[in-house]
Amino acid sequence: MSIILYLILIFLLLFLLRVILFKTGLIYIGKKLCNSIEDCFHVYQSLKVPEFNEGLQENNLYRKVSLYLTSLASLEDSDNTNLFTGKKTNDIVLRLDANQVVEDIYLGAKVYWVNEEKFDIDSNKNTFVLRIRKADKRRILQPYIQHIHTVSNELEQKNRIIKLYVNVVDHAAKSWRCVPFNHPSTFETITMEPDLKNKVKADLESFLKAKQYYHRLGRAWKRSFLLYGPSGTGKSSFVAALANFLNYDLYDFDMSNVKDDSDLKRLLLQTTSKSVIVIEDLDRFLLRKSSTGVSLSGVLNFMDGILSSCCAEERILVFTMNVKDEIDPALLRPGRVDVHLHFPLCDFNSFKTLANNYLGVKDHKLFPQVEEQFQTGSSLSPAEIGELMIANRNSPSRALKSVINALQTDGDSRRASRRAVEEDWSEPSGLFSKGGVKDFTKLYGLLRMKSQRKSTSFDCGSPVVKDG
């Protein structure tokens, strides 16, 4: 009986000890102490993975490591970490805090990652430091880095979030700020001729598969587009659809925030592969209608210079402008711009696409009246027609009537302008008015009389010839 009581007592003591250890964290402290003692008997080597290389270009391995570390179970068990909302509202993403240490085990070897964050006025110096035992380095380093690439690529593909980057005025080396890009525009929703749309999609799909082809030709793996046309014709929507189709990040260059040519080069160096790089209203800059410290030479080098060729791999460059005719064709030659896309004002076919997208209407009894207005020369931009349809989206008939009225107003203003021009030409003035013609006749007669008395040849070596 005493033995049974003794065993029960031991069991209760062990249970109480377990509760004390786990509830108070003593077990965690004990493990941490044992690991520290064990590390004292090993020599570690530190390997740094900086965010940027010496040329201020983003280190791809840094991004891979950052993504890989978020998948470690040890990050959840760490003393402190950062929580962020993922792509979906219910998703939680873990991020290392500044100078936080996280443990990983690969092929039986224990390694540590340290998130070093230093900031000074000149640059952001974010670095991941890998602490690995020297005895394990030769055995696991190469396969471990390959393992990081594999896991991060899988996570990137699974959790791919398109980002919109904008350049800001900042003393830090990293002047890009980003937000999730959630623009709903697709090639199915934009207003464009179906044949042209299919050609653009085929061109982009061909580009995605052409890495080896471009390299065999000795050319940078990039493609450049020029989008030109009046405001409100869908150029920005096309850029958004382009990014969504390729699943590429979007870099929007604000030239007013670029100090000089060197700043433009630095921003280009900081862009990543698989991205769409956009400069809007290029005509304003080329025609010197906007104030910026960037020179024309700087923009041309950005378009097709050596730096662009070296740092624009797997990128799409997009330039937009309202008017192309006033620009020197040499500035838009092949090599600088590969594809020119015109975005005109709406015609009837474009209108039908808008009616289907905005109102869900493929045919309507008012369509012939709309077509008649287009045939008379009236036109509106897709943005103007879209706004009228949004305002009257609950009543397709009212929406179409508002479009007809707007087209009639546009047609009336165009016809009034033509009449004003015709009236100006029908009432000549100056030299070609009635009085001007008489004066011109008198002047011609006087000159003719003088020419009969003396005339001079256009040949400088001929003597003066007298008539009669």
PDB file of N, CA and C in Angstrom, residues 189-264:
ATOM      1  N   THR A 189     -12.124  43.760 -70.627  1.00  0.00           N
ATOM      2  CA  THR A 189     -12.951  44.922 -70.273  1.00  0.00           C
ATOM      3  C   THR A 189     -12.531  46.203 -70.987  1.00  0.00           C
ATOM      4  N   ILE A 190     -11.318  46.266 -71.530  1.00  0.00           N
ATOM      5  CA  ILE A 190     -10.892  47.510 -72.176  1.00  0.00           C
ATOM      6  C   ILE A 190     -11.534  47.639 -73.552  1.00  0.00           C
ATOM      7  N   THR A 191     -11.642  48.883 -74.016  1.00  0.00           N
ATOM      8  CA  THR A 191     -12.233  49.168 -75.317  1.00  0.00           C
ATOM      9  C   THR A 191     -11.124  49.192 -76.365  1.00  0.00           C
ATOM     10  N   MET A 192     -11.123  48.190 -77.247  1.00  0.00           N
ATOM     11  CA  MET A 192     -10.108  48.082 -78.294  1.00  0.00           C
ATOM     12  C   MET A 192     -10.641  47.145 -79.374  1.00  0.00           C
ATOM     13  N   GLU A 193     -10.235  47.387 -80.601  1.00  0.00           N
ATOM     14  CA  GLU A 193     -10.668  46.519 -81.689  1.00  0.00           C
ATOM     15  C   GLU A 193     -10.251  45.082 -81.398  1.00  0.00           C
ATOM     16  N   PRO A 194     -11.168  44.123 -81.596  1.00  0.00           N
ATOM     17  CA  PRO A 194     -10.850  42.724 -81.251  1.00  0.00           C
ATOM     18  C   PRO A 194      -9.595  42.193 -81.937  1.00  0.00           C
ATOM     19  N   ASP A 195      -9.400  42.516 -83.223  1.00  0.00           N
ATOM     20  CA  ASP A 195      -8.214  42.024 -83.933  1.00  0.00           C
ATOM     21  C   ASP A 195      -6.940  42.595 -83.327  1.00  0.00           C
ATOM     22  N   LEU A 196      -6.964  43.893 -83.038  1.00  0.00           N
ATOM     23  CA  LEU A 196      -5.793  44.522 -82.443  1.00  0.00           C
ATOM     24  C   LEU A 196      -5.522  43.964 -81.050  1.00  0.00           C
ATOM     25  N   LYS A 197      -6.582  43.755 -80.294  1.00  0.00           N
ATOM     26  CA  LYS A 197      -6.435  43.203 -78.947  1.00  0.00           C
ATOM     27  C   LYS A 197      -5.796  41.811 -79.000  1.00  0.00           C
ATOM     28  N   ASN A 198      -6.239  40.990 -79.920  1.00  0.00           N
ATOM     29  CA  ASN A 198      -5.673  39.642 -80.050  1.00  0.00           C
ATOM     30  C   ASN A 198      -4.205  39.694 -80.477  1.00  0.00           C
ATOM     31  N   LYS A 199      -3.863  40.640 -81.357  1.00  0.00           N
ATOM     32  CA  LYS A 199      -2.467  40.783 -81.771  1.00  0.00           C
ATOM     33  C   LYS A 199      -1.581  41.188 -80.600  1.00  0.00           C
ATOM     34  N   VAL A 200      -2.078  42.102 -79.764  1.00  0.00           N
ATOM     35  CA  VAL A 200      -1.303  42.529 -78.593  1.00  0.00           C
ATOM     36  C   VAL A 200      -1.111  41.371 -77.625  1.00  0.00           C
ATOM     37  N   LYS A 201      -2.152  40.612 -77.355  1.00  0.00           N
ATOM     38  CA  LYS A 201      -2.044  39.470 -76.448  1.00  0.00           C
ATOM     39  C   LYS A 201      -1.086  38.428 -76.999  1.00  0.00           C
ATOM     40  N   ALA A 202      -1.150  38.169 -78.309  1.00  0.00           N
ATOM     41  CA  ALA A 202      -0.233  37.202 -78.916  1.00  0.00           C
ATOM     42  C   ALA A 202       1.205  37.692 -78.831  1.00  0.00           C
ATOM     43  N   ASP A 203       1.404  38.993 -79.003  1.00  0.00           N
ATOM     44  CA  ASP A 203       2.749  39.567 -78.904  1.00  0.00           C
ATOM     45  C   ASP A 203       3.313  39.409 -77.494  1.00  0.00           C
ATOM     46  N   LEU A 204       2.481  39.636 -76.491  1.00  0.00           N
ATOM     47  CA  LEU A 204       2.925  39.514 -75.100  1.00  0.00           C
ATOM     48  C   LEU A 204       3.215  38.054 -74.735  1.00  0.00           C
ATOM     49  N   GLU A 205       2.363  37.147 -75.200  1.00  0.00           N
ATOM     50  CA  GLU A 205       2.602  35.725 -74.921  1.00  0.00           C
ATOM     51  C   GLU A 205       3.891  35.254 -75.583  1.00  0.00           C
ATOM     52  N   SER A 206       4.158  35.750 -76.775  1.00  0.00           N
ATOM     53  CA  SER A 206       5.406  35.413 -77.459  1.00  0.00           C
ATOM     54  C   SER A 206       6.607  35.975 -76.698  1.00  0.00           C
ATOM     55  N   PHE A 207       6.455  37.181 -76.158  1.00  0.00           N
ATOM     56  CA  PHE A 207       7.548  37.794 -75.389  1.00  0.00           C
ATOM     57  C   PHE A 207       7.898  36.963 -74.155  1.00  0.00           C
ATOM     58  N   LEU A 208       6.886  36.446 -73.460  1.00  0.00           N
ATOM     59  CA  LEU A 208       7.124  35.682 -72.240  1.00  0.00           C
ATOM     60  C   LEU A 208       7.967  34.434 -72.502  1.00  0.00           C
ATOM     61  N   LYS A 209       7.887  33.888 -73.719  1.00  0.00           N
ATOM     62  CA  LYS A 209       8.599  32.647 -74.039  1.00  0.00           C
ATOM     63  C   LYS A 209       9.905  32.892 -74.798  1.00  0.00           C
ATOM     64  N   ALA A 210      10.304  34.160 -74.944  1.00  0.00           N
ATOM     65  CA  ALA A 210      11.383  34.489 -75.881  1.00  0.00           C
ATOM     66  C   ALA A 210      12.718  34.818 -75.220  1.00  0.00           C
ATOM     67  N   LYS A 211      12.923  34.404 -73.982  1.00  0.00           N
ATOM     68  CA  LYS A 211      14.172  34.754 -73.301  1.00  0.00           C
ATOM     69  C   LYS A 211      15.391  34.270 -74.084  1.00  0.00           C
ATOM     70  N   GLN A 212      15.427  32.986 -74.434  1.00  0.00           N
ATOM     71  CA  GLN A 212      16.574  32.429 -75.146  1.00  0.00           C
ATOM     72  C   GLN A 212      16.727  33.068 -76.529  1.00  0.00           C
ATOM     73  N   TYR A 213      15.609  33.372 -77.178  1.00  0.00           N
ATOM     74  CA  TYR A 213      15.664  33.996 -78.501  1.00  0.00           C
ATOM     75  C   TYR A 213      16.320  35.372 -78.431  1.00  0.00           C
ATOM     76  N   TYR A 214      15.902  36.185 -77.461  1.00  0.00           N
ATOM     77  CA  TYR A 214      16.488  37.514 -77.308  1.00  0.00           C
ATOM     78  C   TYR A 214      17.978  37.421 -76.994  1.00  0.00           C
ATOM     79  N   HIS A 215      18.353  36.490 -76.127  1.00  0.00           N
ATOM     80  CA  HIS A 215      19.760  36.345 -75.758  1.00  0.00           C
ATOM     81  C   HIS A 215      20.584  35.858 -76.943  1.00  0.00           C
ATOM     82  N   ARG A 216      19.992  35.011 -77.776  1.00  0.00           N
ATOM     83  CA  ARG A 216      20.732  34.531 -78.949  1.00  0.00           C
ATOM     84  C   ARG A 216      21.001  35.682 -79.915  1.00  0.00           C
ATOM     85  N   LEU A 217      20.080  36.661 -79.964  1.00  0.00           N
ATOM     86  CA  LEU A 217      20.274  37.830 -80.818  1.00  0.00           C
ATOM     87  C   LEU A 217      21.185  38.875 -80.183  1.00  0.00           C
ATOM     88  N   GLY A 218      21.542  38.671 -78.907  1.00  0.00           N
ATOM     89  CA  GLY A 218      22.355  39.667 -78.210  1.00  0.00           C
ATOM     90  C   GLY A 218      21.583  40.895 -77.794  1.00  0.00           C
ATOM     91  N   ARG A 219      20.275  40.733 -77.570  1.00  0.00           N
ATOM     92  CA  ARG A 219      19.429  41.857 -77.184  1.00  0.00           C
ATOM     93  C   ARG A 219      18.873  41.646 -75.784  1.00  0.00           C
ATOM     94  N   ALA A 220      18.588  42.768 -75.123  1.00  0.00           N
ATOM     95  CA  ALA A 220      17.972  42.689 -73.793  1.00  0.00           C
ATOM     96  C   ALA A 220      16.549  42.167 -73.937  1.00  0.00           C
ATOM     97  N   TRP A 221      16.142  41.351 -72.981  1.00  0.00           N
ATOM     98  CA  TRP A 221      14.813  40.743 -73.009  1.00  0.00           C
ATOM     99  C   TRP A 221      13.801  41.755 -72.475  1.00  0.00           C
ATOM    100  N   LYS A 222      13.393  42.664 -73.350  1.00  0.00           N
ATOM    101  CA  LYS A 222      12.433  43.692 -72.975  1.00  0.00           C
ATOM    102  C   LYS A 222      11.596  44.048 -74.200  1.00  0.00           C
ATOM    103  N   ARG A 223      10.479  44.715 -73.949  1.00  0.00           N
ATOM    104  CA  ARG A 223       9.566  45.139 -75.012  1.00  0.00           C
ATOM    105  C   ARG A 223       9.061  46.523 -74.648  1.00  0.00           C
ATOM    106  N   SER A 224       8.952  47.413 -75.633  1.00  0.00           N
ATOM    107  CA  SER A 224       8.526  48.790 -75.345  1.00  0.00           C
ATOM    108  C   SER A 224       7.307  49.152 -76.183  1.00  0.00           C
ATOM    109  N   PHE A 225       6.375  49.850 -75.544  1.00  0.00           N
ATOM    110  CA  PHE A 225       5.113  50.251 -76.177  1.00  0.00           C
ATOM    111  C   PHE A 225       4.960  51.768 -76.088  1.00  0.00           C
ATOM    112  N   LEU A 226       4.429  52.361 -77.151  1.00  0.00           N
ATOM    113  CA  LEU A 226       4.018  53.769 -77.138  1.00  0.00           C
ATOM    114  C   LEU A 226       2.514  53.811 -77.294  1.00  0.00           C
ATOM    115  N   LEU A 227       1.823  54.404 -76.330  1.00  0.00           N
ATOM    116  CA  LEU A 227       0.371  54.567 -76.374  1.00  0.00           C
ATOM    117  C   LEU A 227       0.079  56.045 -76.603  1.00  0.00           C
ATOM    118  N   TYR A 228      -0.583  56.371 -77.711  1.00  0.00           N
ATOM    119  CA  TYR A 228      -0.847  57.779 -77.991  1.00  0.00           C
ATOM    120  C   TYR A 228      -2.303  57.967 -78.392  1.00  0.00           C
ATOM    121  N   GLY A 229      -2.838  59.114 -78.018  1.00  0.00           N
ATOM    122  CA  GLY A 229      -4.231  59.441 -78.310  1.00  0.00           C
ATOM    123  C   GLY A 229      -4.746  60.463 -77.310  1.00  0.00           C
ATOM    124  N   PRO A 230      -5.931  61.037 -77.549  1.00  0.00           N
ATOM    125  CA  PRO A 230      -6.483  62.062 -76.654  1.00  0.00           C
ATOM    126  C   PRO A 230      -6.704  61.520 -75.237  1.00  0.00           C
ATOM    127  N   SER A 231      -6.859  62.429 -74.313  1.00  0.00           N
ATOM    128  CA  SER A 231      -7.132  62.034 -72.932  1.00  0.00           C
ATOM    129  C   SER A 231      -8.478  61.324 -72.840  1.00  0.00           C
ATOM    130  N   GLY A 232      -8.539  60.326 -71.946  1.00  0.00           N
ATOM    131  CA  GLY A 232      -9.786  59.615 -71.723  1.00  0.00           C
ATOM    132  C   GLY A 232     -10.070  58.508 -72.712  1.00  0.00           C
ATOM    133  N   THR A 233      -9.066  58.101 -73.503  1.00  0.00           N
ATOM    134  CA  THR A 233      -9.303  57.076 -74.524  1.00  0.00           C
ATOM    135  C   THR A 233      -8.875  55.689 -74.065  1.00  0.00           C
ATOM    136  N   GLY A 234      -8.416  55.541 -72.817  1.00  0.00           N
ATOM    137  CA  GLY A 234      -8.168  54.208 -72.284  1.00  0.00           C
ATOM    138  C   GLY A 234      -6.711  53.794 -72.183  1.00  0.00           C
ATOM    139  N   LYS A 235      -5.789  54.744 -72.256  1.00  0.00           N
ATOM    140  CA  LYS A 235      -4.359  54.389 -72.191  1.00  0.00           C
ATOM    141  C   LYS A 235      -3.995  53.831 -70.818  1.00  0.00           C
ATOM    142  N   SER A 236      -4.445  54.472 -69.757  1.00  0.00           N
ATOM    143  CA  SER A 236      -4.130  54.003 -68.402  1.00  0.00           C
ATOM    144  C   SER A 236      -4.792  52.652 -68.123  1.00  0.00           C
ATOM    145  N   SER A 237      -6.010  52.467 -68.607  1.00  0.00           N
ATOM    146  CA  SER A 237      -6.689  51.178 -68.424  1.00  0.00           C
ATOM    147  C   SER A 237      -5.941  50.068 -69.154  1.00  0.00           C
ATOM    148  N   PHE A 238      -5.377  50.405 -70.322  1.00  0.00           N
ATOM    149  CA  PHE A 238      -4.592  49.413 -71.060  1.00  0.00           C
ATOM    150  C   PHE A 238      -3.356  49.005 -70.268  1.00  0.00           C
ATOM    151  N   VAL A 239      -2.689  49.973 -69.639  1.00  0.00           N
ATOM    152  CA  VAL A 239      -1.499  49.666 -68.828  1.00  0.00           C
ATOM    153  C   VAL A 239      -1.872  48.727 -67.678  1.00  0.00           C
ATOM    154  N   ALA A 240      -2.996  48.998 -67.022  1.00  0.00           N
ATOM    155  CA  ALA A 240      -3.442  48.131 -65.930  1.00  0.00           C
ATOM    156  C   ALA A 240      -3.765  46.726 -66.434  1.00  0.00           C
ATOM    157  N   ALA A 241      -4.439  46.644 -67.588  1.00  0.00           N
ATOM    158  CA  ALA A 241      -4.753  45.333 -68.167  1.00  0.00           C
ATOM    159  C   ALA A 241      -3.483  44.587 -68.544  1.00  0.00           C
ATOM    160  N   LEU A 242      -2.500  45.331 -69.022  1.00  0.00           N
ATOM    161  CA  LEU A 242      -1.199  44.738 -69.384  1.00  0.00           C
ATOM    162  C   LEU A 242      -0.535  44.109 -68.170  1.00  0.00           C
ATOM    163  N   ALA A 243      -0.504  44.839 -67.051  1.00  0.00           N
ATOM    164  CA  ALA A 243       0.110  44.320 -65.829  1.00  0.00           C
ATOM    165  C   ALA A 243      -0.639  43.102 -65.307  1.00  0.00           C
ATOM    166  N   ASN A 244      -1.962  43.141 -65.355  1.00  0.00           N
ATOM    167  CA  ASN A 244      -2.758  41.999 -64.886  1.00  0.00           C
ATOM    168  C   ASN A 244      -2.584  40.781 -65.788  1.00  0.00           C
ATOM    169  N   PHE A 245      -2.475  41.008 -67.086  1.00  0.00           N
ATOM    170  CA  PHE A 245      -2.310  39.899 -68.031  1.00  0.00           C
ATOM    171  C   PHE A 245      -0.969  39.191 -67.818  1.00  0.00           C
ATOM    172  N   LEU A 246       0.087  39.973 -67.604  1.00  0.00           N
ATOM    173  CA  LEU A 246       1.417  39.402 -67.417  1.00  0.00           C
ATOM    174  C   LEU A 246       1.685  38.992 -65.978  1.00  0.00           C
ATOM    175  N   ASN A 247       0.855  39.480 -65.048  1.00  0.00           N
ATOM    176  CA  ASN A 247       1.087  39.281 -63.618  1.00  0.00           C
ATOM    177  C   ASN A 247       2.410  39.920 -63.198  1.00  0.00           C
ATOM    178  N   TYR A 248       2.665  41.107 -63.742  1.00  0.00           N
ATOM    179  CA  TYR A 248       3.894  41.860 -63.480  1.00  0.00           C
ATOM    180  C   TYR A 248       3.604  43.018 -62.528  1.00  0.00           C
ATOM    181  N   ASP A 249       4.608  43.384 -61.725  1.00  0.00           N
ATOM    182  CA  ASP A 249       4.516  44.597 -60.921  1.00  0.00           C
ATOM    183  C   ASP A 249       4.545  45.819 -61.835  1.00  0.00           C
ATOM    184  N   LEU A 250       4.045  46.951 -61.315  1.00  0.00           N
ATOM    185  CA  LEU A 250       3.941  48.173 -62.099  1.00  0.00           C
ATOM    186  C   LEU A 250       4.756  49.279 -61.434  1.00  0.00           C
ATOM    187  N   TYR A 251       5.696  49.875 -62.191  1.00  0.00           N
ATOM    188  CA  TYR A 251       6.496  51.002 -61.711  1.00  0.00           C
ATOM    189  C   TYR A 251       6.059  52.250 -62.467  1.00  0.00           C
ATOM    190  N   ASP A 252       5.484  53.194 -61.747  1.00  0.00           N
ATOM    191  CA  ASP A 252       4.981  54.433 -62.348  1.00  0.00           C
ATOM    192  C   ASP A 252       5.987  55.549 -62.068  1.00  0.00           C
ATOM    193  N   PHE A 253       6.749  55.942 -63.089  1.00  0.00           N
ATOM    194  CA  PHE A 253       7.749  57.006 -62.938  1.00  0.00           C
ATOM    195  C   PHE A 253       7.073  58.364 -62.957  1.00  0.00           C
ATOM    196  N   ASP A 254       7.168  59.090 -61.853  1.00  0.00           N
ATOM    197  CA  ASP A 254       6.707  60.474 -61.787  1.00  0.00           C
ATOM    198  C   ASP A 254       7.915  61.360 -62.064  1.00  0.00           C
ATOM    199  N   MET A 255       8.007  61.891 -63.286  1.00  0.00           N
ATOM    200  CA  MET A 255       9.195  62.648 -63.692  1.00  0.00           C
ATOM    201  C   MET A 255       9.388  63.919 -62.880  1.00  0.00           C
ATOM    202  N   SER A 256       8.314  64.441 -62.304  1.00  0.00           N
ATOM    203  CA  SER A 256       8.455  65.654 -61.486  1.00  0.00           C
ATOM    204  C   SER A 256       9.200  65.374 -60.188  1.00  0.00           C
ATOM    205  N   ASN A 257       9.269  64.093 -59.785  1.00  0.00           N
ATOM    206  CA  ASN A 257       9.995  63.721 -58.568  1.00  0.00           C
ATOM    207  C   ASN A 257      11.388  63.182 -58.858  1.00  0.00           C
ATOM    208  N   VAL A 258      11.828  63.283 -60.105  1.00  0.00           N
ATOM    209  CA  VAL A 258      13.174  62.833 -60.481  1.00  0.00           C
ATOM    210  C   VAL A 258      14.074  64.059 -60.571  1.00  0.00           C
ATOM    211  N   LYS A 259      15.143  64.079 -59.778  1.00  0.00           N
ATOM    212  CA  LYS A 259      15.987  65.272 -59.682  1.00  0.00           C
ATOM    213  C   LYS A 259      16.822  65.511 -60.931  1.00  0.00           C
ATOM    214  N   ASP A 260      17.465  64.458 -61.436  1.00  0.00           N
ATOM    215  CA  ASP A 260      18.376  64.611 -62.569  1.00  0.00           C
ATOM    216  C   ASP A 260      18.557  63.258 -63.251  1.00  0.00           C
ATOM    217  N   ASP A 261      19.460  63.214 -64.213  1.00  0.00           N
ATOM    218  CA  ASP A 261      19.690  61.976 -64.967  1.00  0.00           C
ATOM    219  C   ASP A 261      20.195  60.855 -64.068  1.00  0.00           C
ATOM    220  N   SER A 262      21.062  61.202 -63.117  1.00  0.00           N
ATOM    221  CA  SER A 262      21.596  60.175 -62.214  1.00  0.00           C
ATOM    222  C   SER A 262      20.498  59.577 -61.351  1.00  0.00           C
ATOM    223  N   ASP A 263      19.577  60.415 -60.908  1.00  0.00           N
ATOM    224  CA  ASP A 263      18.450  59.925 -60.107  1.00  0.00           C
ATOM    225  C   ASP A 263      17.566  58.996 -60.929  1.00  0.00           C
ATOM    226  N   LEU A 264      17.383  59.329 -62.221  1.00  0.00           N
ATOM    227  CA  LEU A 264      16.585  58.472 -63.105  1.00  0.00           C
ATOM    228  C   LEU A 264      17.247  57.101 -63.274  1.00  0.00           C
TER     229      LEU A 264
END
